[in-house]
PDB file of C-alpha atoms and ligand atoms in Angstrom:
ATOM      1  CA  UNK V   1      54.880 -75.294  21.306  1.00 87.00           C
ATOM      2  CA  UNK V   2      52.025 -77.166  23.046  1.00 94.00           C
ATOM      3  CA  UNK V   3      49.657 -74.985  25.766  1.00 96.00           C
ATOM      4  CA  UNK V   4      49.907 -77.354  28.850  1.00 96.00           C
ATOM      5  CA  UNK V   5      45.878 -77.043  29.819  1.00 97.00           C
ATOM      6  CA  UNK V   6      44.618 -77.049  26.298  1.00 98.00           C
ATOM      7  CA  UNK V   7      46.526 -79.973  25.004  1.00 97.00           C
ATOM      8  CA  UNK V   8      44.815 -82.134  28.291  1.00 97.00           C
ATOM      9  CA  UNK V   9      41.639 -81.635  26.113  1.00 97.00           C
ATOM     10  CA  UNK V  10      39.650 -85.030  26.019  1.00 96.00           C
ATOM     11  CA  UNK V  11      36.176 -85.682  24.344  1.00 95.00           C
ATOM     12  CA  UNK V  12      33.217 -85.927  27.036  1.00 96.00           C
ATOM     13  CA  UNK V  13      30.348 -85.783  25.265  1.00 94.00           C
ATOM     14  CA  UNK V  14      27.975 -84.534  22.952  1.00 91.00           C
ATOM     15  CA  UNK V  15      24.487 -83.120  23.961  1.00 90.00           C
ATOM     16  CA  UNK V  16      21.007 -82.013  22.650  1.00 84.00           C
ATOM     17  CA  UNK V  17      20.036 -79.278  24.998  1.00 84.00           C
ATOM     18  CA  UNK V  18      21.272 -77.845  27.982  1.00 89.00           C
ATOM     19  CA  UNK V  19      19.202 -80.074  30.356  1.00 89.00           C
ATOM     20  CA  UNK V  20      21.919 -83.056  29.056  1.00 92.00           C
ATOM     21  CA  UNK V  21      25.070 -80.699  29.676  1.00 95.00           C
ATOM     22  CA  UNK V  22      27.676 -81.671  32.397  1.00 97.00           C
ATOM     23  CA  UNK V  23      27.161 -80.145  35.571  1.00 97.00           C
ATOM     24  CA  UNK V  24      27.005 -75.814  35.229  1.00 97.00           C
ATOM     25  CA  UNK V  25      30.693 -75.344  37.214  1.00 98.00           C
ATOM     26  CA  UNK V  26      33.804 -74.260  36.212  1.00 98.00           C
ATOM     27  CA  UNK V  27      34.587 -72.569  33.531  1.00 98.00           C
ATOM     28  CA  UNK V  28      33.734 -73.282  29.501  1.00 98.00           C
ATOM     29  CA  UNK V  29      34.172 -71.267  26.325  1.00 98.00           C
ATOM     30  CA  UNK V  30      32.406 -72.198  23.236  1.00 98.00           C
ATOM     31  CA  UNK V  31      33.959 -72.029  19.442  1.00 97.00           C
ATOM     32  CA  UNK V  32      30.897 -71.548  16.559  1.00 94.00           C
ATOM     33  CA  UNK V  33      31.195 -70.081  13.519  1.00 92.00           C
ATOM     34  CA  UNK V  34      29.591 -70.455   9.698  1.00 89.00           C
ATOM     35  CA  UNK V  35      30.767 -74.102   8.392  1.00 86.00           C
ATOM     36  CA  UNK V  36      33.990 -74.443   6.510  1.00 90.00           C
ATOM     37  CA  UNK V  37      35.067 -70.806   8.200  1.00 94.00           C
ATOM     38  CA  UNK V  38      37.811 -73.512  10.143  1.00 95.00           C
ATOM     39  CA  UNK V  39      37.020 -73.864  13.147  1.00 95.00           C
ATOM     40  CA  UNK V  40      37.595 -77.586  13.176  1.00 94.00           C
ATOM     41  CA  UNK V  41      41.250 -77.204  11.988  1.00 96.00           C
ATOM     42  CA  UNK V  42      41.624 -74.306  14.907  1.00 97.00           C
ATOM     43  CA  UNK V  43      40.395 -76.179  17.681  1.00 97.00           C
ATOM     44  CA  UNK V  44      42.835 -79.635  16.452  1.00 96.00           C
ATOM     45  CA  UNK V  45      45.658 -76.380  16.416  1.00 97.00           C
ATOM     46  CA  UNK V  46      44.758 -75.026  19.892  1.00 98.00           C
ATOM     47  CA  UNK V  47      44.652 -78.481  21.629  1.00 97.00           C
ATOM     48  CA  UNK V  48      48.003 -79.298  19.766  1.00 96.00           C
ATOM     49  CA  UNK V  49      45.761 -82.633  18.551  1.00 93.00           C
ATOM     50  CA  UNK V  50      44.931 -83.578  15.178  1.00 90.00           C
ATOM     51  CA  UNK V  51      41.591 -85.433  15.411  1.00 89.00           C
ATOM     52  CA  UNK V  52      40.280 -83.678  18.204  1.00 88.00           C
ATOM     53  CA  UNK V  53      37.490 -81.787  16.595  1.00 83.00           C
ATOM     54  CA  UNK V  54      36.512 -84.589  14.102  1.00 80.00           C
ATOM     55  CA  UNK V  55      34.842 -86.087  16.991  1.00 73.00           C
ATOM     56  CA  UNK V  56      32.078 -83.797  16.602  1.00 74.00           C
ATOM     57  CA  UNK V  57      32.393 -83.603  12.929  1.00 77.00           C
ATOM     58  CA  UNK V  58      31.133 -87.617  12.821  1.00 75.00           C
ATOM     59  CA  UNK V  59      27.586 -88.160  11.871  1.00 72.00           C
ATOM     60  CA  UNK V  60      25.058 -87.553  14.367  1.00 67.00           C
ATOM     61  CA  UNK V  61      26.927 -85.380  16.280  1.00 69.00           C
ATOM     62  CA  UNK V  62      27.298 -81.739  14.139  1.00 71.00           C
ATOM     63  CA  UNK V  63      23.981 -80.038  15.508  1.00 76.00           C
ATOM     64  CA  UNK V  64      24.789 -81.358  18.729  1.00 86.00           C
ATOM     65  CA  UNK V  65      27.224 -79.166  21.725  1.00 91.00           C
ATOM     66  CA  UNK V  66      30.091 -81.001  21.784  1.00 93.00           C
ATOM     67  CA  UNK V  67      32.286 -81.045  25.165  1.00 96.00           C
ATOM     68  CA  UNK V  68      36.027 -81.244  25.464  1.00 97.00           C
ATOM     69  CA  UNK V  69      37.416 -81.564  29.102  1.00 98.00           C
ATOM     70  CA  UNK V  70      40.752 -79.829  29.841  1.00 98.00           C
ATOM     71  CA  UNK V  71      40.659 -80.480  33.232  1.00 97.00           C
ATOM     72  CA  UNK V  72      38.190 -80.960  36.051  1.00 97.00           C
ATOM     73  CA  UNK V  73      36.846 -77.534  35.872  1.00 97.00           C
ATOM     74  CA  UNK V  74      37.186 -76.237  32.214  1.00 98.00           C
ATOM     75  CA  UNK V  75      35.964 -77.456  29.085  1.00 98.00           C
ATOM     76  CA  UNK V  76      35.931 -76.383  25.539  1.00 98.00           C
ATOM     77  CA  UNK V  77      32.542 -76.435  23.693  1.00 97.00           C
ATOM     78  CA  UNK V  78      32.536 -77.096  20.089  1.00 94.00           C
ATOM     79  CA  UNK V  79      29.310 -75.839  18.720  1.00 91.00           C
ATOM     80  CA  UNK V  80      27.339 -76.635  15.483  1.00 84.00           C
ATOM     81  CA  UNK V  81      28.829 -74.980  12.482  1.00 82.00           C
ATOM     82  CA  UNK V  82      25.801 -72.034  11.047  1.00 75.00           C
ATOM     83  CA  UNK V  83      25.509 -72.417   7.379  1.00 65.00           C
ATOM     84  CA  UNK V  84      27.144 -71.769   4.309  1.00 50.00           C
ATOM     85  CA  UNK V  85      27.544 -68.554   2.780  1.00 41.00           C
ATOM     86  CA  UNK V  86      24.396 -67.470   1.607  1.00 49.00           C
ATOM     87  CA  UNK V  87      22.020 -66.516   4.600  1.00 50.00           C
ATOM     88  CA  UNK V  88      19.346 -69.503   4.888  1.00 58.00           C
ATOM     89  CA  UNK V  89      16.982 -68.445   7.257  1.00 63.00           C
ATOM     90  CA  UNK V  90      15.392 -72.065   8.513  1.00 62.00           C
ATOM     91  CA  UNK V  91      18.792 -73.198   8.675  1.00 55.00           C
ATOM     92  CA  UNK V  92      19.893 -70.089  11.404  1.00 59.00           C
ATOM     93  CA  UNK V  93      16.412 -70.770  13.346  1.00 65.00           C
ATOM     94  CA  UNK V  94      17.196 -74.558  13.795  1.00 59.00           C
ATOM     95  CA  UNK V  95      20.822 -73.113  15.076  1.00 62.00           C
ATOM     96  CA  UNK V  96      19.284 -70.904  16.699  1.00 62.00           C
ATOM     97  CA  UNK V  97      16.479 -73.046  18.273  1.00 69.00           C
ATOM     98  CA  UNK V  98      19.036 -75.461  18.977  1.00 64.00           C
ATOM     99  CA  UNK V  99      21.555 -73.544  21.049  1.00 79.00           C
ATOM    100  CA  UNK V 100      19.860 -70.599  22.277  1.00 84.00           C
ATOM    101  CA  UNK V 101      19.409 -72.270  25.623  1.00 88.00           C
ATOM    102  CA  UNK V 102      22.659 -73.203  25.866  1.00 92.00           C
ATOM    103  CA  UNK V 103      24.299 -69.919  25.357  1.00 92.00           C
ATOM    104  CA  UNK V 104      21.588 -68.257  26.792  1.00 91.00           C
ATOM    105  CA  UNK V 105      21.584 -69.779  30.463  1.00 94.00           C
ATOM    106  CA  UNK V 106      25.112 -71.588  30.942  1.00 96.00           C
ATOM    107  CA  UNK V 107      26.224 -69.762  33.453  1.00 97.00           C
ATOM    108  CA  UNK V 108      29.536 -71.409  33.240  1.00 98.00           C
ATOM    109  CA  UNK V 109      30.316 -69.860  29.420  1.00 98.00           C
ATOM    110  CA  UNK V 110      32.767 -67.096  30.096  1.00 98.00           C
ATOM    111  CA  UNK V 111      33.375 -66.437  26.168  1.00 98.00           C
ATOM    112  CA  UNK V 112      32.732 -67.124  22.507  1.00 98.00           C
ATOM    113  CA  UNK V 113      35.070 -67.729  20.123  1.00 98.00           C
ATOM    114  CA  UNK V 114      33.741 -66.784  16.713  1.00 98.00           C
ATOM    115  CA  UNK V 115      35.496 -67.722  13.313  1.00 97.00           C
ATOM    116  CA  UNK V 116      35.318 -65.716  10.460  1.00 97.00           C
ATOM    117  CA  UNK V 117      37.418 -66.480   7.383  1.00 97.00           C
ATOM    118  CA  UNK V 118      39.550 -63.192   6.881  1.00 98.00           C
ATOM    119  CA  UNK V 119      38.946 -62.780   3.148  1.00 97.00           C
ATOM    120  CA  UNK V 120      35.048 -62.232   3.864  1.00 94.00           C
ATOM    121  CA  UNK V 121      33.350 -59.518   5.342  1.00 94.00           C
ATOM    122  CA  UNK V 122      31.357 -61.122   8.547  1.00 94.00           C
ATOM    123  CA  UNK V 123      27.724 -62.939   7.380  1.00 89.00           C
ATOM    124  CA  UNK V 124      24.619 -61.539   8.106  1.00 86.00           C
ATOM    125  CA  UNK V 125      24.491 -64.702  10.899  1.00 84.00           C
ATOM    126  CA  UNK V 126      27.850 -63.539  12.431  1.00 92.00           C
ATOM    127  CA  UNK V 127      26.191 -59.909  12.684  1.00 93.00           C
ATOM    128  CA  UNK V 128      23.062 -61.595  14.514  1.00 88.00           C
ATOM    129  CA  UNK V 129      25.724 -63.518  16.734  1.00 90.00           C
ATOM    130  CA  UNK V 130      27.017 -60.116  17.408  1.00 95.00           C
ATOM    131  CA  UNK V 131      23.808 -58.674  18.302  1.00 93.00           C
ATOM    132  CA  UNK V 132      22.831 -61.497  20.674  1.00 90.00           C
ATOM    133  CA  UNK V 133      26.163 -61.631  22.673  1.00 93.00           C
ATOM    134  CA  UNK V 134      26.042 -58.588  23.159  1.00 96.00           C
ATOM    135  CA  UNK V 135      22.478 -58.372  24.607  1.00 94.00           C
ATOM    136  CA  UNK V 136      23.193 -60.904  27.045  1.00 94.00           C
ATOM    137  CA  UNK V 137      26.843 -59.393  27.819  1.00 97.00           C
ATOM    138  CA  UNK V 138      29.000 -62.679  26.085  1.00 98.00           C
ATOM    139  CA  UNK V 139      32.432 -61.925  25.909  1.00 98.00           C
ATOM    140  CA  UNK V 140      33.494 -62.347  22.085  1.00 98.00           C
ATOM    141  CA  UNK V 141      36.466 -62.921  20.851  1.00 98.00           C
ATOM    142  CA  UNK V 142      36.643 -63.052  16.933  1.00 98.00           C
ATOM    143  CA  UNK V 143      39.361 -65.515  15.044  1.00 98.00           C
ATOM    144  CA  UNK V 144      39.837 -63.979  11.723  1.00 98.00           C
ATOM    145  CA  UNK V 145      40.589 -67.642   9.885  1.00 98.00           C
ATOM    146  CA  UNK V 146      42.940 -68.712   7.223  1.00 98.00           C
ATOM    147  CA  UNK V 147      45.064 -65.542   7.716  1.00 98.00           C
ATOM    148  CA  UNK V 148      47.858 -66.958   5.782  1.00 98.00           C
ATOM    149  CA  UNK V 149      45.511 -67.179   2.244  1.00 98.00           C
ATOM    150  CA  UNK V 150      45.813 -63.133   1.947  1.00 98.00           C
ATOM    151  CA  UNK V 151      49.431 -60.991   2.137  1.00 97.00           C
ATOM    152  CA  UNK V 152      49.948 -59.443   5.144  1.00 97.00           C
ATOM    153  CA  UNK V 153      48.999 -55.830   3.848  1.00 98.00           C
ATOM    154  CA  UNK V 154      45.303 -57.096   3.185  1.00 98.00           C
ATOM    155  CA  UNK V 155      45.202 -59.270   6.315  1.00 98.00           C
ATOM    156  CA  UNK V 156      46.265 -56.339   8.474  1.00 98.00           C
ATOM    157  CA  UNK V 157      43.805 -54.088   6.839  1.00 98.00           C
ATOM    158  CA  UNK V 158      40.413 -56.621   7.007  1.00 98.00           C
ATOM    159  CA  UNK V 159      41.487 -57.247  10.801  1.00 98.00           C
ATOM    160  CA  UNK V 160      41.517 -53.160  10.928  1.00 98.00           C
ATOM    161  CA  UNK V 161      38.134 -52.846   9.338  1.00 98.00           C
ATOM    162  CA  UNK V 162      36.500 -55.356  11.747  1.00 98.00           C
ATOM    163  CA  UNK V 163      38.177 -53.971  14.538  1.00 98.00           C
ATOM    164  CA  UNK V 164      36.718 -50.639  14.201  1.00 98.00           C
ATOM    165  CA  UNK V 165      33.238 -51.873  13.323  1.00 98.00           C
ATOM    166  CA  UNK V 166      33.627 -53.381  16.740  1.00 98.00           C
ATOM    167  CA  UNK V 167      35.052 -51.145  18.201  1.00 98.00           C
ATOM    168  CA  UNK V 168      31.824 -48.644  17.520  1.00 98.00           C
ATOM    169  CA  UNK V 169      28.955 -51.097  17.277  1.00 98.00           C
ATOM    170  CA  UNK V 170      30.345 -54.567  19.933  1.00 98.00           C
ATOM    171  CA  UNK V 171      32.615 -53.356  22.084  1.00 98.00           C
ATOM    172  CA  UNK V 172      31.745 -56.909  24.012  1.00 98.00           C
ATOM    173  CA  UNK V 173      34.155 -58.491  21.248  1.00 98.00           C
ATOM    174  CA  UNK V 174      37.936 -58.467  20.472  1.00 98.00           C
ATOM    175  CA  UNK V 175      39.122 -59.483  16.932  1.00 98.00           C
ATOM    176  CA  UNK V 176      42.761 -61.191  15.572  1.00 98.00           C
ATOM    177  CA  UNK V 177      44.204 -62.559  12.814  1.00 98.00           C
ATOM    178  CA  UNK V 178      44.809 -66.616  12.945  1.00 98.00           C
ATOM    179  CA  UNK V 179      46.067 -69.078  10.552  1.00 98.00           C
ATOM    180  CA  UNK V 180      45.970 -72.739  11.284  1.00 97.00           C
ATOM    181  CA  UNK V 181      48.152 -73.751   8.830  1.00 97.00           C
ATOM    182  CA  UNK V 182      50.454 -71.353   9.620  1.00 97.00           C
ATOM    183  CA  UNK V 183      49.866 -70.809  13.389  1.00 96.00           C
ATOM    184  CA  UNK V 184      49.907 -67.827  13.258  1.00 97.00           C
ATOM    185  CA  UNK V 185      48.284 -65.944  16.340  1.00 98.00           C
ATOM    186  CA  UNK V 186      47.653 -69.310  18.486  1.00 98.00           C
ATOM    187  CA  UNK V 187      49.744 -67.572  21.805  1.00 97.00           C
ATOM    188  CA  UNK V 188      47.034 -64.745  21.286  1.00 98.00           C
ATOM    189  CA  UNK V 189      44.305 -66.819  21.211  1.00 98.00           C
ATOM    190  CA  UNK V 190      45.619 -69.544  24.384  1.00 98.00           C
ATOM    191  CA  UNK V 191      45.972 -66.054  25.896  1.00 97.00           C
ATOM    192  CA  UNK V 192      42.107 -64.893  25.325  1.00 98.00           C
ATOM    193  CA  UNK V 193      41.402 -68.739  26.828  1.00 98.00           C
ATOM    194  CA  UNK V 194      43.705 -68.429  29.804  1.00 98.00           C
ATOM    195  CA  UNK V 195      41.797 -65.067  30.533  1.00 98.00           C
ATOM    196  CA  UNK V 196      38.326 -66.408  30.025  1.00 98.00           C
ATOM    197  CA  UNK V 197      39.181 -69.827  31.926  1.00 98.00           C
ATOM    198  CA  UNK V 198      40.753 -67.733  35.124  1.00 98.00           C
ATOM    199  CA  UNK V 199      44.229 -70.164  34.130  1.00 97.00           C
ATOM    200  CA  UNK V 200      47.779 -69.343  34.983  1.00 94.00           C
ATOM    201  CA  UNK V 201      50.417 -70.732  32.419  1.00 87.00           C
ATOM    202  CA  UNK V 202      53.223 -72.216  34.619  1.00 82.00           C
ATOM    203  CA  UNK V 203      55.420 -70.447  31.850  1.00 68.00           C
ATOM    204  CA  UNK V 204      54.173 -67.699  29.742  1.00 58.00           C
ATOM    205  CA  UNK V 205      55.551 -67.414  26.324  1.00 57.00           C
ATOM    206  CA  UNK V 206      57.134 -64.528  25.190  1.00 58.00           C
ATOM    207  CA  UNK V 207      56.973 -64.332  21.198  1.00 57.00           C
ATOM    208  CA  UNK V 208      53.583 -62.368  19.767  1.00 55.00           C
ATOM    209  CA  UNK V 209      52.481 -65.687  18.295  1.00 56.00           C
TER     210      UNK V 209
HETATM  211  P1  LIG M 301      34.916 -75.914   9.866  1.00 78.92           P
HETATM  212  O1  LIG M 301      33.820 -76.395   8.953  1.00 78.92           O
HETATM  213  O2  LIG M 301      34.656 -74.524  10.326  1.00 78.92           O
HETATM  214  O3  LIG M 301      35.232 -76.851  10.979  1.00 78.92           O
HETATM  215  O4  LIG M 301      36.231 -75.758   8.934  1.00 78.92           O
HETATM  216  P2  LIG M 301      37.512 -76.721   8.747  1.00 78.92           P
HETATM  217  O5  LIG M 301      38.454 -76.558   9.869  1.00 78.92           O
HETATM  218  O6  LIG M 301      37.047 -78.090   8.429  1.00 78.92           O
HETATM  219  O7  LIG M 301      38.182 -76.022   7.475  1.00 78.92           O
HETATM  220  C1  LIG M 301      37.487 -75.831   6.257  1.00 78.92           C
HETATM  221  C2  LIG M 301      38.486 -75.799   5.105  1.00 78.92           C
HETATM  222  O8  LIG M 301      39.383 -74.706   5.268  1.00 78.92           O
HETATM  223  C3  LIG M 301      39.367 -77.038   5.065  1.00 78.92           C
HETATM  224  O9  LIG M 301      39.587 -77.360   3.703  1.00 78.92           O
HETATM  225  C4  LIG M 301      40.653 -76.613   5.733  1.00 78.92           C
HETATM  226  O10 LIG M 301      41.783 -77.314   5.283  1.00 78.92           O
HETATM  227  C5  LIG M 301      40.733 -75.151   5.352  1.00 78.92           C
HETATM  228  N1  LIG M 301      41.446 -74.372   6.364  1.00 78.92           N
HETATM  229  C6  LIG M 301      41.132 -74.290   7.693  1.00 78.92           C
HETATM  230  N2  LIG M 301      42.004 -73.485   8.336  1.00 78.92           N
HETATM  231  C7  LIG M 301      42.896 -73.049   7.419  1.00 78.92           C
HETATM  232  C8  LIG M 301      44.048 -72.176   7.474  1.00 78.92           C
HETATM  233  O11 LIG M 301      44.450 -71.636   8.516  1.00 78.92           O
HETATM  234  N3  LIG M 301      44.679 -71.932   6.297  1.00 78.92           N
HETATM  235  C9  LIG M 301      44.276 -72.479   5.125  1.00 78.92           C
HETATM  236  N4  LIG M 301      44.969 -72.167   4.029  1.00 78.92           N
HETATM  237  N5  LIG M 301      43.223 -73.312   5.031  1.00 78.92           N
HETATM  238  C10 LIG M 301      42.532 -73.596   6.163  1.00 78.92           C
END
């Protein structure tokens, strides 16, 4: 099963700042998340292509925003991974410093995608990502990664626990369960796209994932 806008993606480049970013039209969402939470491995699932987000894995180009083109109007954004587990403070400002512009002012950016991996609770860096989508009214929408590492029992009951944190304290965001290996939720998450990048699937599939 291959999502017939998402599967067009091809690399366009890699950028800096938002002064170097294509032309602000259209419609983009942007994937970020803490490093090694699999967002790489997502993004190869979601565009049905295996090497698609090593591009911005190569050296030189994983603090940069990396653009993938779907079609003339819509692009996915591949953004710099935040830091490893433990909270490093100059690391988060130079994300921060970084990208702020980007997500900030692009008025094109509809939504966020934000991976977590399911068997944590979310990082003090994915609260502050919280925080600051909110402020500026970002539509989240949080993959709960590697989904097929826990039982379903304990899946179902972390994806409950973040729901209702965000249900109280970021109503701006949405939260599922995803598995790359598995695929597990991918026709949830083309559907959170398709929403976000105003797109009408010729033929809407039918199964939950
Ligand atoms: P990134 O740093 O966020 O881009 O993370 P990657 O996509 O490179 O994944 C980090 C590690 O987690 C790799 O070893 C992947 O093979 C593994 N991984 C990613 N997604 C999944 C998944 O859905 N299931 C399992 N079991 N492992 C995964």
């Amino acid at each position: 099963m291959q999502h017939p806008l998402y599967q067009k993606a091809t690399y366009l480049k890699s950028v800096p700042t938002l002064a170097l970013c294509p032309e602000d039209e259209g419609y983009e969402v942007a994937f970020a998340g803490r490093s090694n939470a699999g967002k790489s491995s997502a993004l190869n699932v979601i565009t049905s292509q295996r090497g698609l987000a090593r591009t911005s894995k190569t050296p030189g180009r994983t603090q940069l925003i990396n653009f993938f083109e779907c079609d003339p109007e819509r692009r996915l954004v591949d953004l710099p991974g935040y830091g490893f587990a433990k909270v490093n403070i100059k690391i988060k400002r130079a994300w921060e410093e970084g990208l702020s512009e980007y997500i900030e002012k692009r008025k094109c950016l509809k939504g966020l995608i934000l991976l977590m991996d399911c068997r944590m609770p979310p990082t003090e860096i994915d609260l502050v990502m919280l925080d600051w989508t909110q402020d500026l009214k970002l539509p989240v929408h949080v993959l709960l990664t590697k989904s097929d590492k826990l039982k379903k029992g304990p899946a179902k009951a972390n994806l409950l626990k973040l729901q209702k944190l965000l249900k109280e304290e970021y109503p701006h965001a949405s939260a599922q369960l995803f598995s790359s290996l598995k695929r597990e939720g991918l026709t949830q998450v083309w559907n959170k796209l398709d929403e976000w990048m105003d797109y009408e699937r010729p033929v809407k599939e039918n199964k939950s994932d």
